[in-house]
Structure formats: C-alpha cells, structure tokens
Coordinates of C-alpha atoms and ligand atoms in Angstrom, one line a residue:
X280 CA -21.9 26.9 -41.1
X281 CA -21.1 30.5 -39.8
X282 CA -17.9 31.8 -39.5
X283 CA -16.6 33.5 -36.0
X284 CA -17.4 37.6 -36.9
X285 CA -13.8 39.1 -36.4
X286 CA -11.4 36.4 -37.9
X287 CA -10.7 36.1 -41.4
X288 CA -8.4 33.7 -42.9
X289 CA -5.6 35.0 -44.6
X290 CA -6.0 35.5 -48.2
X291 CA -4.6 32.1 -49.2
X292 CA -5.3 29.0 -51.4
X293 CA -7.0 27.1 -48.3
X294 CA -6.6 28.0 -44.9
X295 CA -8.9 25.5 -42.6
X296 CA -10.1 26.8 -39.3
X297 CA -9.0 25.9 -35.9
X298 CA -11.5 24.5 -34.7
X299 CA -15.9 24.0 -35.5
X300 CA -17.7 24.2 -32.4
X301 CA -21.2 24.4 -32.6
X302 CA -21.4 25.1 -36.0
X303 CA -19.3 27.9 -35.6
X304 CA -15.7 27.7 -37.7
X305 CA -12.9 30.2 -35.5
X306 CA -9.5 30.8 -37.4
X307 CA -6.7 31.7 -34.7
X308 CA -5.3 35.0 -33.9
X309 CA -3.0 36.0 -36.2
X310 CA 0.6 34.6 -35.1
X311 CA -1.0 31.4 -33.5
X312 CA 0.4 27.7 -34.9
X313 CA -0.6 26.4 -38.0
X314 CA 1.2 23.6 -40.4
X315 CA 1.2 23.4 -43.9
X316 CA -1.1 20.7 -45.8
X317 CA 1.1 18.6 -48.3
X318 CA 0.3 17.3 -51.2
X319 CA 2.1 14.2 -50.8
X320 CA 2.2 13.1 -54.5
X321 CA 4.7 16.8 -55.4
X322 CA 5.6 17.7 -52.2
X323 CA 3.9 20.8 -52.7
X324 CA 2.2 23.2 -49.8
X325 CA -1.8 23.1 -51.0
X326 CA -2.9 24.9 -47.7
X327 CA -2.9 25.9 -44.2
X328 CA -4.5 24.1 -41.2
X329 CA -4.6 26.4 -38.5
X330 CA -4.2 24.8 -34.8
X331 CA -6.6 25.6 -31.8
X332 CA -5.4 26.6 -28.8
X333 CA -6.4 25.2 -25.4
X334 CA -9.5 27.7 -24.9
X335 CA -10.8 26.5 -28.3
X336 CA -10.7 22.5 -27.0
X337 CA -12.5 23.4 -23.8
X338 CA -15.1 25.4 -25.7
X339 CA -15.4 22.5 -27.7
X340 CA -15.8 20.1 -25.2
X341 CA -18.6 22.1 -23.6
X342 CA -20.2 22.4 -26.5
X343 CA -20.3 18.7 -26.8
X344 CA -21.4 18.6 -23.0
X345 CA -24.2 21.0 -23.9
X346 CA -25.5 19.2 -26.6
X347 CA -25.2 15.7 -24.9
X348 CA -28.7 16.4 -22.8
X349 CA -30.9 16.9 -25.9
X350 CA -28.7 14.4 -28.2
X351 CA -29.0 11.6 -25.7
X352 CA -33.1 11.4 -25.7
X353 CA -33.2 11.6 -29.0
X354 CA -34.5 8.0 -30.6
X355 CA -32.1 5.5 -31.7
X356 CA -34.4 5.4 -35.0
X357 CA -34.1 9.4 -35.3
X358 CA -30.3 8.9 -35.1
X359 CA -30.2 6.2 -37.7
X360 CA -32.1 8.4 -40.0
X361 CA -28.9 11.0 -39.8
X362 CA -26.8 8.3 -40.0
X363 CA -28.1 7.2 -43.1
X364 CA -29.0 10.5 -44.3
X365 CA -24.6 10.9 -44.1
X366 CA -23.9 8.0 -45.7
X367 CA -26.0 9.5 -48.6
X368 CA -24.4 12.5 -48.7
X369 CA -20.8 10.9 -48.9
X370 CA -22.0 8.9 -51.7
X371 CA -23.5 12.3 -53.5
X372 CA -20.1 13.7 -52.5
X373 CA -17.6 10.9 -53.8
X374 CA -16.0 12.8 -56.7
X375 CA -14.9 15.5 -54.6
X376 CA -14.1 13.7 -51.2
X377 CA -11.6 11.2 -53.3
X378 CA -10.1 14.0 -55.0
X379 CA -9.5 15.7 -51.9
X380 CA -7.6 12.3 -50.5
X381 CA -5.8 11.4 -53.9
X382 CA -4.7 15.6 -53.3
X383 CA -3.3 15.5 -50.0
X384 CA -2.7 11.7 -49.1
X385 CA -1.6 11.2 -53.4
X386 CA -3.6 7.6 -52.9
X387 CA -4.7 6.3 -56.4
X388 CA -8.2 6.4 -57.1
X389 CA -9.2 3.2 -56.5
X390 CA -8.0 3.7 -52.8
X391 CA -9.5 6.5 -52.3
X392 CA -12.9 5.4 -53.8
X393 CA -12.7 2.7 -51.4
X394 CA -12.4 5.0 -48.4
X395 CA -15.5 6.6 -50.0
X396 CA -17.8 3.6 -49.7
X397 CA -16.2 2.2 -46.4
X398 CA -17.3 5.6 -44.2
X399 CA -20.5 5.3 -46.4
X400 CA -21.1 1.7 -45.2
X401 CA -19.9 2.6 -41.5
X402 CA -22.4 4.8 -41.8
X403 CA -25.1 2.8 -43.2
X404 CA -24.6 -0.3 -40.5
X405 CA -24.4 2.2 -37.5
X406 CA -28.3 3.4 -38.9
X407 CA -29.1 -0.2 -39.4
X408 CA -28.6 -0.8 -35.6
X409 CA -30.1 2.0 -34.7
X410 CA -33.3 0.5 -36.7
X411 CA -33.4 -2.4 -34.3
X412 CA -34.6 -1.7 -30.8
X413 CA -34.0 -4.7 -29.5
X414 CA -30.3 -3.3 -29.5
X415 CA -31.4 -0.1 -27.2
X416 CA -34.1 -2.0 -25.3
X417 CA -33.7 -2.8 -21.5
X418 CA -33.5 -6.6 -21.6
X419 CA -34.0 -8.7 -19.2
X420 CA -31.7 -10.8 -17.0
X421 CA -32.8 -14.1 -15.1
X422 CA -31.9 -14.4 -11.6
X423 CA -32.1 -17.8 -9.2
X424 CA -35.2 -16.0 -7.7
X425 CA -38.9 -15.7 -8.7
X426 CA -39.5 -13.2 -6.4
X427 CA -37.0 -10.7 -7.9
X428 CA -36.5 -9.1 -11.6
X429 CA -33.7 -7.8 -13.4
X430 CA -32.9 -5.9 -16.3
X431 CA -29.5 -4.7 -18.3
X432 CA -29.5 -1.5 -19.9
X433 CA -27.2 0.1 -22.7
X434 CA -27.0 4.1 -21.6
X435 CA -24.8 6.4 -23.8
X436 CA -21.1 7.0 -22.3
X437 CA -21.3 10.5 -22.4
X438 CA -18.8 13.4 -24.9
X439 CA -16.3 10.9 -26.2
X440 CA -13.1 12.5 -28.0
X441 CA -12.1 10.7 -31.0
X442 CA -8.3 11.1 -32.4
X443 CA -7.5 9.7 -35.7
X444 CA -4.2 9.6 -37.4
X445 CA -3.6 9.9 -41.4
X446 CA -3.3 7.0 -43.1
X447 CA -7.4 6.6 -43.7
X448 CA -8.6 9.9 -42.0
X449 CA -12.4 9.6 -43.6
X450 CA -12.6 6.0 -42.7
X451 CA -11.0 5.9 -39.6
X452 CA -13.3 8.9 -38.4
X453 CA -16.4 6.8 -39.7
X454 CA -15.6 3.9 -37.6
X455 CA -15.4 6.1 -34.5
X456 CA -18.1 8.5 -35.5
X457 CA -21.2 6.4 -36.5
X458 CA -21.0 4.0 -33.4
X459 CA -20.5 7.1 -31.4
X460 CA -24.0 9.1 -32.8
X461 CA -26.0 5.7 -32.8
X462 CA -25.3 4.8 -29.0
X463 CA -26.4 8.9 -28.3
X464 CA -22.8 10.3 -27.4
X465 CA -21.7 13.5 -28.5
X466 CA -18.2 14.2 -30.0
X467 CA -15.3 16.1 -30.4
X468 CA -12.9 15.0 -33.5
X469 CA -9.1 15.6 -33.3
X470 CA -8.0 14.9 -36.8
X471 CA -4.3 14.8 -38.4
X472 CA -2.8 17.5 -39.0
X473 CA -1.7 16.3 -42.2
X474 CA -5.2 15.4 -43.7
X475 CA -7.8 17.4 -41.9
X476 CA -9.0 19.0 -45.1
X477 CA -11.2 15.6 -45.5
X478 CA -12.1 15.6 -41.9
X479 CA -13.6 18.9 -42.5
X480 CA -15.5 18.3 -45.8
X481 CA -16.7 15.3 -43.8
X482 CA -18.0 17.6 -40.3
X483 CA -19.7 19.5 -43.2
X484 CA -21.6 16.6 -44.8
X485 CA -22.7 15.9 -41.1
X486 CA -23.8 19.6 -40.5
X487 CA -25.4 19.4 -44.1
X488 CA -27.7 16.1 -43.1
X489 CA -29.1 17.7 -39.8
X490 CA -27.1 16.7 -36.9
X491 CA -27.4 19.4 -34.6
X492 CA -24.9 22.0 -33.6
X493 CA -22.6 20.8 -30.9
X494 CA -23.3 16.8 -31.6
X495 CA -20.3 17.0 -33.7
X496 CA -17.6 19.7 -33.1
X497 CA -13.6 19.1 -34.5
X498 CA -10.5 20.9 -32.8
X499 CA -7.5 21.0 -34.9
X500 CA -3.9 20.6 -34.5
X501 CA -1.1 18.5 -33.5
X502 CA 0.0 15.9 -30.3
X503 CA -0.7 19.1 -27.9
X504 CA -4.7 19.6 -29.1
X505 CA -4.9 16.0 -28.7
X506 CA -3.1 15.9 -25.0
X507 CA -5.4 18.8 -23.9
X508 CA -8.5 16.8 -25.3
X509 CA -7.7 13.7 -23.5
X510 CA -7.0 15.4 -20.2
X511 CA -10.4 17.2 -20.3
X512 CA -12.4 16.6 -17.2
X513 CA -15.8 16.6 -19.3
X514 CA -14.6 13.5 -21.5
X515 CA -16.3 10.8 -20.9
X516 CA -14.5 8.5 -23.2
X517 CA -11.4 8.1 -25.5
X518 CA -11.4 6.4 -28.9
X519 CA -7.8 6.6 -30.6
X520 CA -5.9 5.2 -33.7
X521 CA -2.4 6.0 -34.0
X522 CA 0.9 4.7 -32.6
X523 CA 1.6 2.3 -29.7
X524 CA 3.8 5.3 -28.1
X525 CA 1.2 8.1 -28.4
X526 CA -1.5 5.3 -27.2
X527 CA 0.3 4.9 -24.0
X528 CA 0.1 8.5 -23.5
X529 CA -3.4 8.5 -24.2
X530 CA -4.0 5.7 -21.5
X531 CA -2.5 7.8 -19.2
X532 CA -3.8 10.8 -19.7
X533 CA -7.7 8.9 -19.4
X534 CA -6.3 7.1 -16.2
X535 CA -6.5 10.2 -14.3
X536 CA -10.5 10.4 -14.3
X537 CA -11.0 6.7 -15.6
X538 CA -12.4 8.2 -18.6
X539 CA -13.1 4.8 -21.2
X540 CA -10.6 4.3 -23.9
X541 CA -10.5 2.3 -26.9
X542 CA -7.1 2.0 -28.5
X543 CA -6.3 1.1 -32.0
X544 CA -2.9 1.1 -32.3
X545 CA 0.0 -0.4 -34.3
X546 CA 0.5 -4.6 -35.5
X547 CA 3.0 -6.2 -37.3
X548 CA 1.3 -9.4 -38.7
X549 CA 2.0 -12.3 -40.8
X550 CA 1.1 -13.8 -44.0
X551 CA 1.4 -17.6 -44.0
X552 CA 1.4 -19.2 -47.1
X553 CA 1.3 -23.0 -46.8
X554 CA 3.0 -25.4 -49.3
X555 CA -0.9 -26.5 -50.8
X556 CA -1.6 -23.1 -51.3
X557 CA -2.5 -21.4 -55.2
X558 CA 1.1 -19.6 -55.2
X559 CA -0.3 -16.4 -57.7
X560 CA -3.2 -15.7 -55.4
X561 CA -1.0 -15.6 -52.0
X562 CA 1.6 -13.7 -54.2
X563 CA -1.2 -11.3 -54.6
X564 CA -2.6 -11.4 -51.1
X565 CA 1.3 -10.1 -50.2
X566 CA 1.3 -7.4 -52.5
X567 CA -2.2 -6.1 -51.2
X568 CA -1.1 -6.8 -47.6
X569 CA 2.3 -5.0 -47.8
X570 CA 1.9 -2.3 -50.3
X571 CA -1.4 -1.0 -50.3
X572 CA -1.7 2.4 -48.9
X573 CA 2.3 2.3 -49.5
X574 CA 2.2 -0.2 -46.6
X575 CA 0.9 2.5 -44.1
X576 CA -1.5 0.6 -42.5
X577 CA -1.8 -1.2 -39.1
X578 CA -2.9 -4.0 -40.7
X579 CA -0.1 -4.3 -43.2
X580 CA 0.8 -8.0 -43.0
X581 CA 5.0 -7.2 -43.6
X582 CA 6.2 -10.8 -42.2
X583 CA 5.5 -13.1 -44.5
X584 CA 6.1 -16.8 -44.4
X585 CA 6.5 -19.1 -46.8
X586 CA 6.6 -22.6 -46.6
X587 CA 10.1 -24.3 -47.6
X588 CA 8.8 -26.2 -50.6
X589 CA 7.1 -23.2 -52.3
X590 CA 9.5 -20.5 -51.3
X591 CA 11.2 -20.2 -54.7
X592 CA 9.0 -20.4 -56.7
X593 CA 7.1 -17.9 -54.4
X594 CA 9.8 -15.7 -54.2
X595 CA 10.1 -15.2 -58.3
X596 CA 6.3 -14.6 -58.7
X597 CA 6.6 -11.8 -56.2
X598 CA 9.7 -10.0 -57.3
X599 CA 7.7 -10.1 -60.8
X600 CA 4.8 -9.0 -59.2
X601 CA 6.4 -6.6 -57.3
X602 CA 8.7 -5.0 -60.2
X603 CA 5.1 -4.8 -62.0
X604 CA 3.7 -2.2 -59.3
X605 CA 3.2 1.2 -61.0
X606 CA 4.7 3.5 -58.3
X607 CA 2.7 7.0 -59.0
X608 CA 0.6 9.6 -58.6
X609 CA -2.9 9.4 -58.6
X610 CA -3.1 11.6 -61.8
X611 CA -1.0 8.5 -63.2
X612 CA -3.2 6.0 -65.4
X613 CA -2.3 2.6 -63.9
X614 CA -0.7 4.2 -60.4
X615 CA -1.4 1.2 -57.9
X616 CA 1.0 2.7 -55.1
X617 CA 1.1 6.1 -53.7
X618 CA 3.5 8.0 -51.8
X619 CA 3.9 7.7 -48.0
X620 CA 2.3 11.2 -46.1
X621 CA 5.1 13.2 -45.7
X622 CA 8.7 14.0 -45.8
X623 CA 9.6 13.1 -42.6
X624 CA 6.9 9.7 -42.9
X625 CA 9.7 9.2 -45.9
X626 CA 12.5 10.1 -43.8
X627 CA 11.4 7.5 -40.5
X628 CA 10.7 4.7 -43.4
X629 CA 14.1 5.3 -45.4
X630 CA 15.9 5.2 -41.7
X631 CA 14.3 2.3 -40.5
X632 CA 15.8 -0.2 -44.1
X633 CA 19.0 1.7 -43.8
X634 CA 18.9 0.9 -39.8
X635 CA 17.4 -3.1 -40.6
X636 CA 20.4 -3.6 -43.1
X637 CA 23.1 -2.5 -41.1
X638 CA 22.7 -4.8 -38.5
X639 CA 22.4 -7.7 -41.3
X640 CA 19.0 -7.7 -43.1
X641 CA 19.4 -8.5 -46.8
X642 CA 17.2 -6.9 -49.2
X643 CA 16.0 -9.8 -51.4
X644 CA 14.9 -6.8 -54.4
X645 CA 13.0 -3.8 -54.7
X646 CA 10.3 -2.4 -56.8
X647 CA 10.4 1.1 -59.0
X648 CA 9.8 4.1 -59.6
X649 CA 7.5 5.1 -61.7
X650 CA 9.8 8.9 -63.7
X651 CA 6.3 11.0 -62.7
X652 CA 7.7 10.7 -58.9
X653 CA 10.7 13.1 -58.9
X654 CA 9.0 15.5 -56.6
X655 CA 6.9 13.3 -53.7
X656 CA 7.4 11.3 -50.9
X657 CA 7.3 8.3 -52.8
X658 CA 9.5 5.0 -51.8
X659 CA 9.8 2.2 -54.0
X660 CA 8.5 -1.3 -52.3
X661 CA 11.6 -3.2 -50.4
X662 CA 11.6 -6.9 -49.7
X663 CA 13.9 -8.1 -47.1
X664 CA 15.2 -12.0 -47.4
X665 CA 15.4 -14.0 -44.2
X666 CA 15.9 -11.3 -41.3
X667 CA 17.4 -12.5 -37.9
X668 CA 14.7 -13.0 -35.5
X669 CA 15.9 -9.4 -34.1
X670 CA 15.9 -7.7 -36.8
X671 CA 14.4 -4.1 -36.2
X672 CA 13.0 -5.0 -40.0
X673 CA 11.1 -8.5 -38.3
X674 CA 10.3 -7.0 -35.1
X675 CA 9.0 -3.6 -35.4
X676 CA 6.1 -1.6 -37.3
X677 CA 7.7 0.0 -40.1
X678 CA 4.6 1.3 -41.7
X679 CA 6.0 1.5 -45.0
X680 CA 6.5 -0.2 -48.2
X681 CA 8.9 -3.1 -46.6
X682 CA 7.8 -6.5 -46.4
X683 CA 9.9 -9.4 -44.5
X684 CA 9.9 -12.5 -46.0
X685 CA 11.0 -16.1 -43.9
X686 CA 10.6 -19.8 -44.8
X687 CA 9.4 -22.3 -42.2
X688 CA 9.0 -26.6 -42.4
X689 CA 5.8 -27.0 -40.4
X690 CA 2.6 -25.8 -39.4
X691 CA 4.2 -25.7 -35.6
X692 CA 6.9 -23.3 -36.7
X693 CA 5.0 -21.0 -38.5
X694 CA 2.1 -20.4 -35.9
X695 CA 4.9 -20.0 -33.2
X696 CA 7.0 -17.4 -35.9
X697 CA 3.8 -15.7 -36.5
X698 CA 3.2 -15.5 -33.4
X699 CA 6.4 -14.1 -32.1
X700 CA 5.5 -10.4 -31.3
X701 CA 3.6 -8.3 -28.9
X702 CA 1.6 -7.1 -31.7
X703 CA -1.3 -9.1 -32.6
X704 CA -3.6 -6.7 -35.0
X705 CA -4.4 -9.4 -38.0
X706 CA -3.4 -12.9 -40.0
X707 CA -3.7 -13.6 -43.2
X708 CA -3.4 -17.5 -44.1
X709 CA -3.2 -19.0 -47.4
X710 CA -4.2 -22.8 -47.7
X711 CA -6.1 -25.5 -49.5
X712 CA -6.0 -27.0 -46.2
X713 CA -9.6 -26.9 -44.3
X714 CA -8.4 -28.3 -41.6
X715 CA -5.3 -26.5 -41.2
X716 CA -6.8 -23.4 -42.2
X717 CA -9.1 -24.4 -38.7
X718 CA -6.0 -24.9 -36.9
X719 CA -4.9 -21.6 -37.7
X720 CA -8.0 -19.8 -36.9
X721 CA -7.9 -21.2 -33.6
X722 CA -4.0 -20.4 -32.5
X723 CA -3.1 -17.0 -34.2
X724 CA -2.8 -14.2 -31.5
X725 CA -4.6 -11.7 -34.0
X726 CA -8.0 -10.0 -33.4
X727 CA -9.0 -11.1 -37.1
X728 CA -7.9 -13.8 -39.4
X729 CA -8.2 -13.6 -43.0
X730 CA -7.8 -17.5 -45.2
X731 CA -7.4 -16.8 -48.9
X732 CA -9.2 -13.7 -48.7
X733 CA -7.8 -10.1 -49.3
X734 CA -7.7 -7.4 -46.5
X735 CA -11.8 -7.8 -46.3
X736 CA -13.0 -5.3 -43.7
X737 CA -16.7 -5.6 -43.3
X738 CA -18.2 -3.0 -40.7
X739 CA -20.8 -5.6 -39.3
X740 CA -16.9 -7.5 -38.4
X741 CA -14.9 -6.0 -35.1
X742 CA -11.7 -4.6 -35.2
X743 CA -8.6 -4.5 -33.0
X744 CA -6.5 -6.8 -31.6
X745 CA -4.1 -8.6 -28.8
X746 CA -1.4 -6.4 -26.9
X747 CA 0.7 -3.5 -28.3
X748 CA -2.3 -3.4 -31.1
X749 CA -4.7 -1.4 -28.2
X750 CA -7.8 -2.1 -26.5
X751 CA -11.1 -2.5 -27.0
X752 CA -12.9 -3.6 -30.5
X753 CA -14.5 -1.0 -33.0
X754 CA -16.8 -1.5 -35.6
X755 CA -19.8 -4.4 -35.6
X756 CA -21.9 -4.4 -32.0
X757 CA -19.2 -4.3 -29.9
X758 CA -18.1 -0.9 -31.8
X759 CA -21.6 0.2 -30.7
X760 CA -21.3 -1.0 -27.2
X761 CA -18.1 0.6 -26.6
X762 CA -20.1 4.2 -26.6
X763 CA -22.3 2.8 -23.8
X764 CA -22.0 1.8 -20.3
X765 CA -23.5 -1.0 -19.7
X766 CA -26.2 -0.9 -16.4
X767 CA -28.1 -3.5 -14.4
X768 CA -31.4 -2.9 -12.1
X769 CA -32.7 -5.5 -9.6
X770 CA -36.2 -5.0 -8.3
X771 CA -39.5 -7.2 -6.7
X772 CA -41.7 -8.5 -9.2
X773 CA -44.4 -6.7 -10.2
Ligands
NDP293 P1 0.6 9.4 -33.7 O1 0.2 8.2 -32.9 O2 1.5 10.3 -33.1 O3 -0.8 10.2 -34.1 C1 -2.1 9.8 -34.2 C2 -3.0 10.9 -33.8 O4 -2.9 11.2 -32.4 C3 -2.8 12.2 -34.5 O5 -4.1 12.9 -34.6 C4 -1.9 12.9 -33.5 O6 -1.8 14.3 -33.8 C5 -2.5 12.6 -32.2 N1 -1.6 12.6 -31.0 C6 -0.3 12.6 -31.0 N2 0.2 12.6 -29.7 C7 -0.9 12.7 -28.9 C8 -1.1 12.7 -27.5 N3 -0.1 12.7 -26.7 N4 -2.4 12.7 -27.1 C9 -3.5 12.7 -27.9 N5 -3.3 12.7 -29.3 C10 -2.1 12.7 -29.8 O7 1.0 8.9 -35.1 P2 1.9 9.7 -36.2 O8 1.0 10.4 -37.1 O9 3.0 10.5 -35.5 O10 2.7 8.5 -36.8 C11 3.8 7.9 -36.2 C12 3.8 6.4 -36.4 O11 2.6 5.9 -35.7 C13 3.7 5.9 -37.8 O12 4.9 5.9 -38.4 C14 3.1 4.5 -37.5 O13 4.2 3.6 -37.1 C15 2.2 4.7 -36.4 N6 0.8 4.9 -36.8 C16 -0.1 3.9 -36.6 C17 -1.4 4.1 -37.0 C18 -2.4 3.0 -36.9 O14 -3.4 3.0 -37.6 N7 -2.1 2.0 -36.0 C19 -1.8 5.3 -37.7 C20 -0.8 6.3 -37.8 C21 0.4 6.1 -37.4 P3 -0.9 14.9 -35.0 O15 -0.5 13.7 -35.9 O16 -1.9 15.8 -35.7 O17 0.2 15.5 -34.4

C-alpha cells in the first residue's frame, strides 16, 4: 500500500493512519484527533490511532462507489477465490494477528487463536458459496399461469458501511466482510477505536490477496466517523455490532435514505440448567458463557437458572470452578481470563455491581486475581445470588464478568424467567431431557439455542436475534442475502 506523499506519522512506536482509501493510507494534519491504543493487560499507551475527518469518509465512500461498477461484474467464483485466498493468508498470519489481539485486547491465547480461525472460516464459507451458482443464479418462480414466466434474482446492494465494536474486532469484521465481497458489494470498515490495529493488519491481508483498490477501504475514529458514515447519501446499506443505544442511532441515521441495516446489538440471555442435567458440564457451560472474553460478549449468557433441586450442589461446583479461573495476562501460563478493554469499560462494569448491590443484589462470591494484574483493567468474576426481578444486575447488559444466578421449580417458570427481557440474542439449555430439551427449542425468544453444547458458533449457522438484540441475521445464507436485494421479473413465455 502507498502512503499519502506529504504526511508522515509522527516519529512514534505505532501511529495507524486515518483512514485507507483506495490503497492509499492518509495520516491527519498535524493537530487533528487521535486516541491512544491500550494495552489492556498494563494499561500502557502501545500507539496512536489517528481519526479521519469528514472529507476522509466521503472520499472513502466514493472510492467504494467507484469501485462498485467493476467489483459488481466480477464472477461470484472469482470472488470466492479472494475469499479463500484471505482466509489463507490469516492462517499464514496467525502468530502475529493473535499477538496483536492478546497486545491490545490482553485476551489469552487460546482466545485469540480462536478469533484467528473463526475470520479464517468466515472467510472460507463466504468462498464456498461463492463456488455454488445456484446461489447467484436467476431462479425461477412458478406462477398460476402457463402463459407467463418469472424469475427471482439476488443483485448486490450496493457500498455497505460496516461498524464493528471491540470485543472480537477480526471476527466481527469477517462476518460482515466475507458475505459482503461474495454477494459483489463494496465496503467501507469503521473499526474501534480501541482495536483498529487488527482491523488494519486485516485490510492488509485483503490488499495482499488481490482485492482491488477501493473494494475494501477503512476510516478510522470514534462515534462521529461512524455518524458521518451512516449518514452518507452513497451507502447503500448498514451492517453494525455494538450497543442497543448507538444501534438506534444508526437506525435513524439509515431511515433518512432507507439505506438497509442489519443490527447486531446487545442480549442478556439465560442458561437453564434442569435438575437431570450432568451438574460439572453445566457448571462449565456457565463459566464459558459468563466469563469468556471477561464476559464482554453479546452472547454472554449472565442469568443463569438453576433448578431448585440442583442449586446447591450447583452453586458449590461453580464457586470452586470459578475461584479456579486464572485471572491474567496473556503472557501468563494458565491465564483463562483477560482484562475488560479499557479503563473506563472497567469503570461502567465496577459502577454497574456497585449500582446492582445497592439497591439489594447479593453477591453470592467472587473470583481472583491472579498478583501479575496490578497494572490492567482487569476485574475479578462476580456472581450475584437471587437478584429481584428489577435488579439493574437481572435486567440489563452488563458486559462484564457478572453472572446472575436464580432457582426456579418447573419447566413453566424457567422458560417464562428466561424469557423475561427485551433482549433475546441466545439460550443455552442444559438437560438429559430430549423432550424437554424440544420444548425449549421451541419457546425460547432467542435467535439461537445451544443444549449441552458450549457457545458453538459455526459460520454456515445465522446470527442475531429477537428485539433490543437488532435486526437482521448475519452469517450462513441469510448473512449472504442480506448484501443483496432481492428482484423478481415477470415476462411471456418464450
Ligand atoms: P458502541 O455501540 O458505542 O460502539 C460500537 C461501534 O459503533 C464502534 O465502532 C463505535 O465507535 C461506533 N459508533 C458509536 N456511535 C456511533 C454512531 N452514532 N453511529 C455510528 N457508529 C457509532 O459500543 P461501545 O464500544 O461504546 O460500548 C458500550 C457498550 O455497548 C458496552 O459496554 C456494551 O454494553 C455494548 N456493546 C455491545 C456489543 C455487542 O457485540 N453487542 C459490542 C460492543 C459494545 P467507537 O467505539 O470507535 O467510538
């Protein structure tokens, strides 16, 4: 990639440009914003991420507009073979791409490994569509009349802006990404501004594997670059994962020229764990579903409920189990929980328990922390005993290491507790029970049900969920479909 003649980056550890348009990296004039890049694990400044100003995000949307007419005609197999070719390229790159997340977001390795192979195996299923024609095909539609035809049509929406937040940047990018290039749409990518530098070394791998110039461009900065993105008459489509509250402003902002949005927003879900099931396995499907990625996920399942003849004995395994948690850096042997993202991440968490126990909440016991944590943002796993049903703890996303824990009597009671919010992301069930485990499938408000299983996300399985938790599905075909516009023609016979 060349960098803008003119503008140099100050002469600093890592100072990441404002924006990459066109293959083209531009590093603001000197005085414009930029915010420092954590490491999250010692609290230390490890770079700069310089912010793009308004000019830069319309330059970058007409670059993606520019590009769109060539990208477009392009064959779906000719995309797929990008595709793939990037999901080759972030498997060549692993070593460095996970050090780069266990750096900035202080994840252990083994979670940032994962995020490795997951935006590799986005990648990979978006080419394997792209392989099959019949998904890009006009097919054909019958109609009550032989003298007429009709067909349906898949065409590409158009430049779609993708914002991702920072709990799993690379991953969270790949889901939005690799549907986006297979369906024919160009992009612009808004990342965090608290873990670009992964978004960058990820535009690069795309650059590297022979996407063109201006398929792919990425405008940095904060809530303002995103706002100006959104609004941009030339969007043709939104795709954004964050917070319930900046989603609404997103759906706003799109309402204005009915650009298309998919929203991927926040949950608070439930783990059920019914009196047949294997207590150690649902004790360790909590501790996965609360505390991995320190609990900041959307899918953290934080209200768990246990049925009244296992709860004891469910609540010592999990105090053991949670006690046992190596709270660390990443550079720590055994760490299995990271820091949250960032001092004020810490600083919403911490005033959210304080907030929960004041009006009432109990904290049942806590996990510790590990003596390497003196310096980060880390937070040492809380579980909360029996919150009233108003309890900000029980009702809101805390996205955080704090679980809720509640007893119920009967299948009834817990589908209707778990039930019992706007959210309606994900469900974990654990059971013995086939045919409960049916029942459950069929009357949980969440987009995807786990039973017995671990947070398994698959990318050939959709994504998203009921109510505050957005719009729209990503990942699996309808992932795809949401890049395309969907078209019908009607004609006489031939
Ligand atoms: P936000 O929803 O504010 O941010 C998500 C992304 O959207 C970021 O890239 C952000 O930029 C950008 N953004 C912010 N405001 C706008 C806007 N008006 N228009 C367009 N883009 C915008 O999440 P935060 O990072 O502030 O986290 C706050 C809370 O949100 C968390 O504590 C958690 O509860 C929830 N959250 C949920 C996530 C999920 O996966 N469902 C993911 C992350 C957070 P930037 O951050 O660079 O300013």
């Amino acid at each position: 990639m060349a960098t803008n003649p003119g503008h140099r980056p100050e002469d600093h550890a890592f100072v990441l440009p404002a924006a990459t348009i066109a293959g083209t990296t531009f590093f603001a004039a000197t005085g414009e914003a930029r915010s420092a890049i954590c490491n999250a694990a010692t609290g230390e400044t490890i770079g700069w991420q310089e912010h793009a100003t308004a000019e830069l995000v319309d330059r970058a949307v007409h670059a993606a507009r520019n590009a769109l007419i060539a990208w477009r005609h392009t064959t779906p197999a000719a995309r797929g073979r990008l595709l793939r070719k990037i999901a080759e390229l972030l498997e060549a790159d692993r070593e460095r791409l996970s050090a780069m997340q266990m750096q900035v977001s202080g994840k252990p390795r083994f979670e940032a490994d994962l995020d490795v192979s997951d935006a590799a195996a986005t990648f990979n299923y978006y080419a394997s569509l792209c392989d099959d024609a019949s998904m890009f095909a006009a097919e054909s539609v019958a109609v009550p009349d032989d003298t007429l035809q009709a067909e349906r049509m898949h065409e590409p929406m158009g430049v779609a802006a993708l914002i991702v937040p920072w709990n799993f940047p690379m991953v969270t990018t790949a889901w939005k990404l690799a549907p986006a290039l297979a369906a024919g749409c160009t992009a612009v990518l808004k990342p965090s501004e608290l873990t670009s530098p992964t978004e960058h070394m990820l535009a690069e791998i795309v650059s590297e594997a022979g996407v063109p110039d201006g398929v792919v461009n990425v405008v940095n900065g904060g809530g303002d670059v995103g706002a100006w993105l959104t609004a941009h008459p030339l969007v043709d489509k939104i795709s954004f994962t964050g917070s319930t509250a900046s989603g609404r402003k997103v759906m706003q902002a799109a309402a204005q020229d009915m650009k298309r949005v998919t929203l991927e927003l926040g949950g608070k879900s439930a783990l059920i764990v019914r009196a047949d099931a294997d207590v150690a396995q649902a004790v360790t499907l909590a501790v996965g579903g609360a505390f991995a990625n320190a609990g900041q996920m959307c899918s953290a399942t934080a209200r768990i409920l246990v049925h009244d003849d296992v709860y004891r004995k469910f609540m010592a395994a999990f105090e053991t189990a949670v006690r046992a948690l190596v709270v660390a850096p990443p550079d720590h042997g055994g760490a299995a929980m990271g820091p949250l993202i960032s001092a004020a991440q810490h600083a919403r968490v911490t005033a959210l328990v304080a907030e929960g126990v004041e009006a009432g909440a109990q904290i049942a016991f806590t996990g510790k922390l590990d003596s390497a944590c003196a310096d980060g943002f880390f937070m040492a796993p809380v579980v909360v005993a029996e919150p009233a049903a108003n309890n900000t703890l029980w009702t809101d996303e805390v996205f955080g290491p704090v679980a809720c824990v509640k007893s119920f009597r009967s299948d009834d009671e817990a589908i209707a507790l778990a039930n019992d919010t706007r959210y309606g992301l994900v469900a974990t069930v654990a059971t013995n029970d086939e045919k409960a485990a049916r029942r459950y499938k069929a009357q949980l408000r969440a987009g995807l049900v786990w039973i017995n299983t671990p947070q398994l996300i698959f990318p050939q399985v959709c994504w998203g969920g009921f109510g505050l938790s957005g719009i729209g599905r990503e990942l699996g075909v309808a992932g795809l479909r949401s890049y395309q516009e969907l078209r019908h023609a009607v004609g006489l016979r031939a």
